[in-house]
Amino acid sequence: MAEQFPACKKCGDGDLVPLSDFGGQGAPIHYKAWVCTNGDCGFNLKIRNGEVHLGEPILDGSQRERRDR
């Protein structure tokens, strides 16, 4: 069964999908952000240091320099 995600309330066309990250010590942080799958919408919700941030600019990650661990 495919996983279902909530519809984006901003545009109504995309779904909100979760993104994960790693903390400063390398521990996984699940559901750190939710973003709309509609590229024209751009809605996003992020959790940083226990605070919720809405609608921050979305940056193209391919432009970042790779960090080797």
mmCIF file of C-alpha atoms in Angstrom:
data_model
loop_
_atom_site.group_PDB
_atom_site.id
_atom_site.type_symbol
_atom_site.label_atom_id
_atom_site.label_comp_id
_atom_site.label_asym_id
_atom_site.label_seq_id
_atom_site.Cartn_x
_atom_site.Cartn_y
_atom_site.Cartn_z
ATOM 1 C CA MET A 1 0.000 0.000 0.000
ATOM 2 C CA ALA A 2 1.400 3.393 -0.992
ATOM 3 C CA GLU A 3 1.934 5.996 1.699
ATOM 4 C CA GLN A 4 -0.528 8.899 1.580
ATOM 5 C CA PHE A 5 0.455 12.460 2.408
ATOM 6 C CA PRO A 6 -1.769 15.435 3.261
ATOM 7 C CA ALA A 7 -2.836 17.795 0.485
ATOM 8 C CA CYS A 8 -1.262 21.242 0.445
ATOM 9 C CA LYS A 9 -3.797 23.714 1.829
ATOM 10 C CA LYS A 10 -2.051 26.637 0.095
ATOM 11 C CA CYS A 11 -2.324 25.521 -3.543
ATOM 12 C CA GLY A 12 -4.603 22.476 -3.379
ATOM 13 C CA ASP A 13 -2.656 20.833 -6.220
ATOM 14 C CA GLY A 14 0.361 19.339 -4.443
ATOM 15 C CA ASP A 15 0.887 17.108 -1.450
ATOM 16 C CA LEU A 16 2.952 17.897 1.634
ATOM 17 C CA VAL A 17 5.852 15.464 1.892
ATOM 18 C CA PRO A 18 8.265 15.133 4.831
ATOM 19 C CA LEU A 19 12.002 15.724 4.606
ATOM 20 C CA SER A 20 14.601 14.481 7.069
ATOM 21 C CA ASP A 21 18.058 15.734 8.001
ATOM 22 C CA PHE A 22 20.929 14.977 10.336
ATOM 23 C CA GLY A 23 21.753 16.909 13.497
ATOM 24 C CA GLY A 24 25.112 18.404 14.376
ATOM 25 C CA GLN A 25 26.244 15.143 15.987
ATOM 26 C CA GLY A 26 25.015 13.028 13.066
ATOM 27 C CA ALA A 27 21.777 11.806 14.645
ATOM 28 C CA PRO A 28 18.859 11.530 12.210
ATOM 29 C CA ILE A 29 16.065 14.093 12.532
ATOM 30 C CA HIS A 30 12.906 12.710 10.954
ATOM 31 C CA TYR A 31 10.228 15.071 9.624
ATOM 32 C CA LYS A 32 12.368 18.180 10.023
ATOM 33 C CA ALA A 33 10.507 19.867 7.177
ATOM 34 C CA TRP A 34 7.379 19.485 5.083
ATOM 35 C CA VAL A 35 7.268 20.822 1.523
ATOM 36 C CA CYS A 36 4.670 20.991 -1.230
ATOM 37 C CA THR A 37 5.298 18.752 -4.242
ATOM 38 C CA ASN A 38 3.962 21.479 -6.556
ATOM 39 C CA GLY A 39 7.107 23.373 -7.573
ATOM 40 C CA ASP A 40 5.099 26.499 -8.410
ATOM 41 C CA CYS A 41 3.593 26.614 -4.900
ATOM 42 C CA GLY A 42 6.726 26.636 -2.759
ATOM 43 C CA PHE A 43 4.921 26.152 0.574
ATOM 44 C CA ASN A 44 7.217 24.792 3.270
ATOM 45 C CA LEU A 45 7.238 24.321 7.009
ATOM 46 C CA LYS A 46 10.530 23.769 8.846
ATOM 47 C CA ILE A 47 11.494 23.047 12.440
ATOM 48 C CA ARG A 48 14.763 24.595 13.566
ATOM 49 C CA ASN A 49 15.933 24.694 17.189
ATOM 50 C CA GLY A 50 12.419 23.887 18.369
ATOM 51 C CA GLU A 51 10.827 26.766 16.431
ATOM 52 C CA VAL A 52 8.467 26.425 13.466
ATOM 53 C CA HIS A 53 9.325 28.483 10.381
ATOM 54 C CA LEU A 54 6.818 28.954 7.548
ATOM 55 C CA GLY A 55 7.459 29.914 3.940
ATOM 56 C CA GLU A 56 11.237 30.306 3.985
ATOM 57 C CA PRO A 57 12.990 30.618 0.612
ATOM 58 C CA ILE A 58 13.719 27.277 -1.034
ATOM 59 C CA LEU A 59 17.308 27.052 -2.205
ATOM 60 C CA ASP A 60 18.626 24.796 -4.950
ATOM 61 C CA GLY A 61 20.735 22.249 -3.074
ATOM 62 C CA SER A 62 22.720 21.370 -6.201
ATOM 63 C CA GLN A 63 24.475 24.735 -5.886
ATOM 64 C CA ARG A 64 25.957 23.839 -2.474
ATOM 65 C CA GLU A 65 29.486 22.573 -2.137
ATOM 66 C CA ARG A 66 29.677 18.914 -1.116
ATOM 67 C CA ARG A 67 31.028 18.199 2.364
ATOM 68 C CA ASP A 68 32.799 14.887 2.842
ATOM 69 C CA ARG A 69 32.374 13.294 6.262
#
